[in-house]
């Protein structure tokens, strides 16, 4: 199998699988060591990028571009923290993943979660946010291999707005030492649904209004610096 096929298709999935294993170990053995597993996920998020950059000539400006996107996505979360579940960070991660590819999307998403929590507070939720936003960016990278349209961005934003909240509910479930019943889980997910819906609707708004112009701008940078694959028609 050609190297370009390996790093484009399998390394993002390996990073995602590694993050699942890290979360499983965190939940099972090291529930208090959330910063350790945040660091593990940060390293896993960077592995596909490191391997890809080793396979071809790399310019520092490419790394600067991705770091800048992660920083913007992280900082964008802070002013909206007073509004429940309104997350422009998700909008930026989805657009970055679609424009730059699955590897870059995973890295931007995981880094944005870790960096933003230095302002909003680290905790046991940090590794889960890194994994969820990393997966969000990675799946957006798969979307970017096709021609990106407004409706596809809006649909992804809506779906991930709900999935993000459902994944974060796992933090609450694991924090309950006595365990939870199916009834408790239904109550938990029912109580979180209005907030998850708000996240989904805000994603759809940001992506519907700003998504395609932002994607086209970032895509020009991606083509210039050789980031990601060219979308198929």
PDB file of C-alpha atoms in Angstrom:
ATOM      1  CA  UNK A   1       0.000   0.000   0.000  1.00  0.00           C
ATOM      2  CA  UNK A   2       1.358   3.434  -0.970  1.00  0.00           C
ATOM      3  CA  UNK A   3       2.543   5.669   1.863  1.00  0.00           C
ATOM      4  CA  UNK A   4       0.202   8.491   0.860  1.00  0.00           C
ATOM      5  CA  UNK A   5      -2.745   6.096   1.190  1.00  0.00           C
ATOM      6  CA  UNK A   6      -1.540   5.047   4.639  1.00  0.00           C
ATOM      7  CA  UNK A   7      -1.265   8.498   6.141  1.00  0.00           C
ATOM      8  CA  UNK A   8      -4.420   9.815   4.510  1.00  0.00           C
ATOM      9  CA  UNK A   9      -6.733   6.948   5.427  1.00  0.00           C
ATOM     10  CA  UNK A  10      -5.315   4.895   8.291  1.00  0.00           C
ATOM     11  CA  UNK A  11      -3.329   7.213  10.546  1.00  0.00           C
ATOM     12  CA  UNK A  12      -6.311   9.425  11.471  1.00  0.00           C
ATOM     13  CA  UNK A  13      -8.243   6.289  12.371  1.00  0.00           C
ATOM     14  CA  UNK A  14      -5.266   5.011  14.364  1.00  0.00           C
ATOM     15  CA  UNK A  15      -5.146   8.298  16.273  1.00  0.00           C
ATOM     16  CA  UNK A  16      -8.878   8.065  16.957  1.00  0.00           C
ATOM     17  CA  UNK A  17      -8.524   4.458  18.091  1.00  0.00           C
ATOM     18  CA  UNK A  18      -5.612   5.401  20.312  1.00  0.00           C
ATOM     19  CA  UNK A  19      -7.672   8.122  21.915  1.00  0.00           C
ATOM     20  CA  UNK A  20     -10.410   5.583  22.634  1.00  0.00           C
ATOM     21  CA  UNK A  21      -7.875   3.322  24.367  1.00  0.00           C
ATOM     22  CA  UNK A  22      -6.543   6.274  26.352  1.00  0.00           C
ATOM     23  CA  UNK A  23     -10.047   7.198  27.475  1.00  0.00           C
ATOM     24  CA  UNK A  24     -10.783   3.585  28.413  1.00  0.00           C
ATOM     25  CA  UNK A  25      -7.626   3.432  30.541  1.00  0.00           C
ATOM     26  CA  UNK A  26      -8.481   6.804  32.069  1.00  0.00           C
ATOM     27  CA  UNK A  27     -11.981   5.655  32.976  1.00  0.00           C
ATOM     28  CA  UNK A  28     -10.848   2.288  34.330  1.00  0.00           C
ATOM     29  CA  UNK A  29      -7.690   3.080  36.290  1.00  0.00           C
ATOM     30  CA  UNK A  30      -6.630   6.718  36.434  1.00  0.00           C
ATOM     31  CA  UNK A  31      -9.770   8.748  36.892  1.00  0.00           C
ATOM     32  CA  UNK A  32      -7.934  11.458  38.811  1.00  0.00           C
ATOM     33  CA  UNK A  33      -5.092  11.836  36.303  1.00  0.00           C
ATOM     34  CA  UNK A  34      -6.979  13.806  33.678  1.00  0.00           C
ATOM     35  CA  UNK A  35      -4.028  16.039  32.759  1.00  0.00           C
ATOM     36  CA  UNK A  36      -1.937  12.940  32.010  1.00  0.00           C
ATOM     37  CA  UNK A  37      -4.517  11.705  29.544  1.00  0.00           C
ATOM     38  CA  UNK A  38      -4.961  15.171  28.079  1.00  0.00           C
ATOM     39  CA  UNK A  39      -1.238  15.063  27.295  1.00  0.00           C
ATOM     40  CA  UNK A  40      -1.605  11.562  25.812  1.00  0.00           C
ATOM     41  CA  UNK A  41      -4.423  12.702  23.547  1.00  0.00           C
ATOM     42  CA  UNK A  42      -2.445  15.798  22.535  1.00  0.00           C
ATOM     43  CA  UNK A  43       0.437  13.570  21.441  1.00  0.00           C
ATOM     44  CA  UNK A  44      -1.914  11.195  19.600  1.00  0.00           C
ATOM     45  CA  UNK A  45      -3.480  14.146  17.807  1.00  0.00           C
ATOM     46  CA  UNK A  46      -0.080  15.224  16.514  1.00  0.00           C
ATOM     47  CA  UNK A  47       1.175  11.789  15.371  1.00  0.00           C
ATOM     48  CA  UNK A  48      -0.567  11.822  11.942  1.00  0.00           C
ATOM     49  CA  UNK A  49       0.795  15.309  11.294  1.00  0.00           C
ATOM     50  CA  UNK A  50       4.333  14.339  12.279  1.00  0.00           C
ATOM     51  CA  UNK A  51       4.306  11.260  10.054  1.00  0.00           C
ATOM     52  CA  UNK A  52       2.842  13.162   7.143  1.00  0.00           C
ATOM     53  CA  UNK A  53       5.413  15.917   7.455  1.00  0.00           C
ATOM     54  CA  UNK A  54       8.193  13.302   7.574  1.00  0.00           C
ATOM     55  CA  UNK A  55       7.026  11.892   4.242  1.00  0.00           C
ATOM     56  CA  UNK A  56       7.493  15.108   2.326  1.00  0.00           C
ATOM     57  CA  UNK A  57       9.212  18.465   2.483  1.00  0.00           C
ATOM     58  CA  UNK A  58       7.615  20.593   5.167  1.00  0.00           C
ATOM     59  CA  UNK A  59       7.483  24.332   5.672  1.00  0.00           C
ATOM     60  CA  UNK A  60       7.223  25.882   9.089  1.00  0.00           C
ATOM     61  CA  UNK A  61       4.432  28.132   7.838  1.00  0.00           C
ATOM     62  CA  UNK A  62       2.198  25.061   7.453  1.00  0.00           C
ATOM     63  CA  UNK A  63       2.622  24.266  11.136  1.00  0.00           C
ATOM     64  CA  UNK A  64       2.063  27.918  11.991  1.00  0.00           C
ATOM     65  CA  UNK A  65      -1.184  27.905   9.995  1.00  0.00           C
ATOM     66  CA  UNK A  66      -2.553  24.878  11.854  1.00  0.00           C
ATOM     67  CA  UNK A  67      -1.413  26.240  15.217  1.00  0.00           C
ATOM     68  CA  UNK A  68      -3.114  29.535  14.397  1.00  0.00           C
ATOM     69  CA  UNK A  69      -6.377  27.757  13.546  1.00  0.00           C
ATOM     70  CA  UNK A  70      -6.251  25.812  16.824  1.00  0.00           C
ATOM     71  CA  UNK A  71      -5.588  29.036  18.748  1.00  0.00           C
ATOM     72  CA  UNK A  72      -8.436  30.894  17.033  1.00  0.00           C
ATOM     73  CA  UNK A  73     -10.823  28.000  17.694  1.00  0.00           C
ATOM     74  CA  UNK A  74      -9.752  27.946  21.355  1.00  0.00           C
ATOM     75  CA  UNK A  75     -10.040  31.702  21.894  1.00  0.00           C
ATOM     76  CA  UNK A  76     -13.423  31.835  20.113  1.00  0.00           C
ATOM     77  CA  UNK A  77     -14.847  29.630  22.839  1.00  0.00           C
ATOM     78  CA  UNK A  78     -14.059  32.037  25.677  1.00  0.00           C
ATOM     79  CA  UNK A  79     -16.365  35.018  24.842  1.00  0.00           C
ATOM     80  CA  UNK A  80     -19.323  32.664  24.300  1.00  0.00           C
ATOM     81  CA  UNK A  81     -18.838  30.724  27.547  1.00  0.00           C
ATOM     82  CA  UNK A  82     -21.677  32.698  29.158  1.00  0.00           C
ATOM     83  CA  UNK A  83     -24.115  31.398  26.508  1.00  0.00           C
ATOM     84  CA  UNK A  84     -25.058  27.771  27.253  1.00  0.00           C
ATOM     85  CA  UNK A  85     -23.760  25.393  24.570  1.00  0.00           C
ATOM     86  CA  UNK A  86     -23.102  28.066  21.935  1.00  0.00           C
ATOM     87  CA  UNK A  87     -19.771  26.859  20.565  1.00  0.00           C
ATOM     88  CA  UNK A  88     -18.193  28.758  17.634  1.00  0.00           C
ATOM     89  CA  UNK A  89     -15.221  26.476  18.300  1.00  0.00           C
ATOM     90  CA  UNK A  90     -17.141  23.620  16.667  1.00  0.00           C
ATOM     91  CA  UNK A  91     -17.820  25.744  13.589  1.00  0.00           C
ATOM     92  CA  UNK A  92     -14.120  26.546  13.173  1.00  0.00           C
ATOM     93  CA  UNK A  93     -13.021  22.945  13.763  1.00  0.00           C
ATOM     94  CA  UNK A  94     -15.454  21.605  11.157  1.00  0.00           C
ATOM     95  CA  UNK A  95     -14.388  24.184   8.561  1.00  0.00           C
ATOM     96  CA  UNK A  96     -10.688  23.599   9.316  1.00  0.00           C
ATOM     97  CA  UNK A  97     -11.104  19.835   8.996  1.00  0.00           C
ATOM     98  CA  UNK A  98     -12.975  20.153   5.704  1.00  0.00           C
ATOM     99  CA  UNK A  99     -10.337  22.528   4.307  1.00  0.00           C
ATOM    100  CA  UNK A 100      -7.127  20.924   5.602  1.00  0.00           C
ATOM    101  CA  UNK A 101      -7.989  17.225   5.849  1.00  0.00           C
ATOM    102  CA  UNK A 102      -8.726  14.613   8.507  1.00  0.00           C
ATOM    103  CA  UNK A 103      -5.278  14.624  10.139  1.00  0.00           C
ATOM    104  CA  UNK A 104      -5.185  18.377  10.505  1.00  0.00           C
ATOM    105  CA  UNK A 105      -8.821  18.474  11.637  1.00  0.00           C
ATOM    106  CA  UNK A 106      -8.133  15.974  14.417  1.00  0.00           C
ATOM    107  CA  UNK A 107      -5.112  17.975  15.576  1.00  0.00           C
ATOM    108  CA  UNK A 108      -6.904  21.328  15.489  1.00  0.00           C
ATOM    109  CA  UNK A 109      -9.902  19.952  17.405  1.00  0.00           C
ATOM    110  CA  UNK A 110      -7.892  18.278  20.155  1.00  0.00           C
ATOM    111  CA  UNK A 111      -5.544  21.247  20.574  1.00  0.00           C
ATOM    112  CA  UNK A 112      -8.427  23.746  20.687  1.00  0.00           C
ATOM    113  CA  UNK A 113     -10.072  21.845  23.561  1.00  0.00           C
ATOM    114  CA  UNK A 114      -6.865  21.641  25.581  1.00  0.00           C
ATOM    115  CA  UNK A 115      -5.869  25.290  25.057  1.00  0.00           C
ATOM    116  CA  UNK A 116      -9.333  26.749  25.705  1.00  0.00           C
ATOM    117  CA  UNK A 117      -9.557  24.885  29.008  1.00  0.00           C
ATOM    118  CA  UNK A 118      -6.525  26.763  30.269  1.00  0.00           C
ATOM    119  CA  UNK A 119      -8.896  29.755  30.303  1.00  0.00           C
ATOM    120  CA  UNK A 120     -12.138  27.992  31.255  1.00  0.00           C
ATOM    121  CA  UNK A 121     -10.769  25.335  33.610  1.00  0.00           C
ATOM    122  CA  UNK A 122      -9.157  21.924  33.206  1.00  0.00           C
ATOM    123  CA  UNK A 123     -10.873  18.869  34.635  1.00  0.00           C
ATOM    124  CA  UNK A 124     -11.865  15.271  33.985  1.00  0.00           C
ATOM    125  CA  UNK A 125     -13.873  16.534  31.020  1.00  0.00           C
ATOM    126  CA  UNK A 126     -10.760  17.746  29.165  1.00  0.00           C
ATOM    127  CA  UNK A 127      -9.720  14.401  27.581  1.00  0.00           C
ATOM    128  CA  UNK A 128     -13.296  13.783  26.462  1.00  0.00           C
ATOM    129  CA  UNK A 129     -13.559  17.239  24.899  1.00  0.00           C
ATOM    130  CA  UNK A 130     -10.244  16.690  23.138  1.00  0.00           C
ATOM    131  CA  UNK A 131     -11.437  13.353  21.758  1.00  0.00           C
ATOM    132  CA  UNK A 132     -14.881  14.667  20.748  1.00  0.00           C
ATOM    133  CA  UNK A 133     -13.580  17.798  19.020  1.00  0.00           C
ATOM    134  CA  UNK A 134     -10.764  15.762  17.471  1.00  0.00           C
ATOM    135  CA  UNK A 135     -13.236  13.297  15.995  1.00  0.00           C
ATOM    136  CA  UNK A 136     -15.348  16.223  14.828  1.00  0.00           C
ATOM    137  CA  UNK A 137     -12.441  17.670  12.885  1.00  0.00           C
ATOM    138  CA  UNK A 138     -11.459  14.258  11.543  1.00  0.00           C
ATOM    139  CA  UNK A 139     -14.914  13.472  10.144  1.00  0.00           C
ATOM    140  CA  UNK A 140     -15.059  16.970   8.658  1.00  0.00           C
ATOM    141  CA  UNK A 141     -11.840  16.053   6.854  1.00  0.00           C
ATOM    142  CA  UNK A 142     -13.609  13.097   5.289  1.00  0.00           C
ATOM    143  CA  UNK A 143     -16.372  15.467   4.217  1.00  0.00           C
ATOM    144  CA  UNK A 144     -13.757  17.693   2.583  1.00  0.00           C
ATOM    145  CA  UNK A 145     -12.740  14.898   0.200  1.00  0.00           C
ATOM    146  CA  UNK A 146     -15.989  15.596  -1.621  1.00  0.00           C
ATOM    147  CA  UNK A 147     -17.157  18.923  -2.956  1.00  0.00           C
ATOM    148  CA  UNK A 148     -18.208  20.917   0.113  1.00  0.00           C
ATOM    149  CA  UNK A 149     -21.610  22.572   0.011  1.00  0.00           C
ATOM    150  CA  UNK A 150     -23.519  24.671   2.520  1.00  0.00           C
ATOM    151  CA  UNK A 151     -26.037  21.938   3.276  1.00  0.00           C
ATOM    152  CA  UNK A 152     -23.306  19.371   3.995  1.00  0.00           C
ATOM    153  CA  UNK A 153     -21.590  21.740   6.450  1.00  0.00           C
ATOM    154  CA  UNK A 154     -24.889  22.571   8.140  1.00  0.00           C
ATOM    155  CA  UNK A 155     -25.835  18.893   8.408  1.00  0.00           C
ATOM    156  CA  UNK A 156     -22.479  17.989   9.942  1.00  0.00           C
ATOM    157  CA  UNK A 157     -22.748  20.864  12.407  1.00  0.00           C
ATOM    158  CA  UNK A 158     -26.189  19.726  13.517  1.00  0.00           C
ATOM    159  CA  UNK A 159     -25.224  16.089  13.921  1.00  0.00           C
ATOM    160  CA  UNK A 160     -22.033  16.878  15.822  1.00  0.00           C
ATOM    161  CA  UNK A 161     -23.791  19.359  18.063  1.00  0.00           C
ATOM    162  CA  UNK A 162     -25.856  16.464  19.381  1.00  0.00           C
ATOM    163  CA  UNK A 163     -23.065  13.884  19.362  1.00  0.00           C
ATOM    164  CA  UNK A 164     -20.715  16.168  21.278  1.00  0.00           C
ATOM    165  CA  UNK A 165     -23.181  16.514  24.146  1.00  0.00           C
ATOM    166  CA  UNK A 166     -23.930  12.802  24.209  1.00  0.00           C
ATOM    167  CA  UNK A 167     -20.232  11.982  24.404  1.00  0.00           C
ATOM    168  CA  UNK A 168     -19.695  14.520  27.180  1.00  0.00           C
ATOM    169  CA  UNK A 169     -22.462  12.895  29.216  1.00  0.00           C
ATOM    170  CA  UNK A 170     -20.084   9.965  29.601  1.00  0.00           C
ATOM    171  CA  UNK A 171     -18.019  12.175  31.944  1.00  0.00           C
ATOM    172  CA  UNK A 172     -21.007  12.539  34.254  1.00  0.00           C
ATOM    173  CA  UNK A 173     -21.749   8.818  34.148  1.00  0.00           C
ATOM    174  CA  UNK A 174     -18.146   7.898  35.012  1.00  0.00           C
ATOM    175  CA  UNK A 175     -18.077  10.418  37.851  1.00  0.00           C
ATOM    176  CA  UNK A 176     -20.881   8.600  39.667  1.00  0.00           C
ATOM    177  CA  UNK A 177     -19.070   6.094  41.875  1.00  0.00           C
ATOM    178  CA  UNK A 178     -22.164   4.035  42.571  1.00  0.00           C
ATOM    179  CA  UNK A 179     -22.989   3.551  38.914  1.00  0.00           C
ATOM    180  CA  UNK A 180     -26.182   4.483  37.095  1.00  0.00           C
ATOM    181  CA  UNK A 181     -29.237   2.619  35.936  1.00  0.00           C
ATOM    182  CA  UNK A 182     -30.793   2.835  32.498  1.00  0.00           C
ATOM    183  CA  UNK A 183     -33.461   5.110  33.963  1.00  0.00           C
ATOM    184  CA  UNK A 184     -30.778   7.440  35.305  1.00  0.00           C
ATOM    185  CA  UNK A 185     -29.086   7.525  31.907  1.00  0.00           C
ATOM    186  CA  UNK A 186     -32.354   8.373  30.178  1.00  0.00           C
ATOM    187  CA  UNK A 187     -32.958  11.195  32.647  1.00  0.00           C
ATOM    188  CA  UNK A 188     -29.405  12.481  32.149  1.00  0.00           C
ATOM    189  CA  UNK A 189     -29.624  12.490  28.377  1.00  0.00           C
ATOM    190  CA  UNK A 190     -33.096  14.002  28.500  1.00  0.00           C
ATOM    191  CA  UNK A 191     -31.890  16.811  30.760  1.00  0.00           C
ATOM    192  CA  UNK A 192     -28.919  17.526  28.479  1.00  0.00           C
ATOM    193  CA  UNK A 193     -30.964  17.502  25.258  1.00  0.00           C
ATOM    194  CA  UNK A 194     -31.944  21.228  25.299  1.00  0.00           C
ATOM    195  CA  UNK A 195     -28.263  22.172  25.672  1.00  0.00           C
ATOM    196  CA  UNK A 196     -27.219  19.691  22.989  1.00  0.00           C
ATOM    197  CA  UNK A 197     -29.907  21.088  20.706  1.00  0.00           C
ATOM    198  CA  UNK A 198     -28.642  24.622  21.319  1.00  0.00           C
ATOM    199  CA  UNK A 199     -25.144  23.494  20.361  1.00  0.00           C
ATOM    200  CA  UNK A 200     -26.486  21.886  17.190  1.00  0.00           C
ATOM    201  CA  UNK A 201     -28.567  24.924  16.200  1.00  0.00           C
ATOM    202  CA  UNK A 202     -25.716  27.359  16.837  1.00  0.00           C
ATOM    203  CA  UNK A 203     -23.407  25.179  14.739  1.00  0.00           C
ATOM    204  CA  UNK A 204     -25.956  25.164  11.935  1.00  0.00           C
ATOM    205  CA  UNK A 205     -26.302  28.946  12.112  1.00  0.00           C
ATOM    206  CA  UNK A 206     -22.559  29.644  12.051  1.00  0.00           C
ATOM    207  CA  UNK A 207     -21.933  27.125   9.284  1.00  0.00           C
ATOM    208  CA  UNK A 208     -24.937  28.236   7.239  1.00  0.00           C
ATOM    209  CA  UNK A 209     -23.940  31.904   7.335  1.00  0.00           C
ATOM    210  CA  UNK A 210     -20.135  31.812   7.523  1.00  0.00           C
ATOM    211  CA  UNK A 211     -19.200  28.215   6.701  1.00  0.00           C
ATOM    212  CA  UNK A 212     -18.730  28.218   2.932  1.00  0.00           C
ATOM    213  CA  UNK A 213     -16.895  31.590   2.662  1.00  0.00           C
ATOM    214  CA  UNK A 214     -14.566  30.552   5.508  1.00  0.00           C
ATOM    215  CA  UNK A 215     -13.995  27.153   3.926  1.00  0.00           C
ATOM    216  CA  UNK A 216     -13.094  28.684   0.566  1.00  0.00           C
ATOM    217  CA  UNK A 217     -10.630  31.061   2.209  1.00  0.00           C
ATOM    218  CA  UNK A 218      -8.958  28.273   4.174  1.00  0.00           C
ATOM    219  CA  UNK A 219      -8.994  26.001   1.133  1.00  0.00           C
ATOM    220  CA  UNK A 220      -6.893  28.523  -0.796  1.00  0.00           C
ATOM    221  CA  UNK A 221      -4.294  28.346   1.984  1.00  0.00           C
ATOM    222  CA  UNK A 222      -4.545  24.536   1.954  1.00  0.00           C
ATOM    223  CA  UNK A 223      -3.843  24.370  -1.783  1.00  0.00           C
ATOM    224  CA  UNK A 224      -0.992  26.863  -1.472  1.00  0.00           C
ATOM    225  CA  UNK A 225       0.738  24.913   1.304  1.00  0.00           C
ATOM    226  CA  UNK A 226      -0.249  21.419   0.177  1.00  0.00           C
ATOM    227  CA  UNK A 227      -2.492  20.588   3.137  1.00  0.00           C
ATOM    228  CA  UNK A 228      -5.123  17.905   2.671  1.00  0.00           C
ATOM    229  CA  UNK A 229      -6.352  16.191  -0.478  1.00  0.00           C
ATOM    230  CA  UNK A 230      -8.095  17.882  -3.355  1.00  0.00           C
ATOM    231  CA  UNK A 231     -11.856  17.267  -3.129  1.00  0.00           C
ATOM    232  CA  UNK A 232     -13.454  15.056  -5.735  1.00  0.00           C
ATOM    233  CA  UNK A 233     -16.345  16.619  -7.745  1.00  0.00           C
TER     234      UNK A 233
END
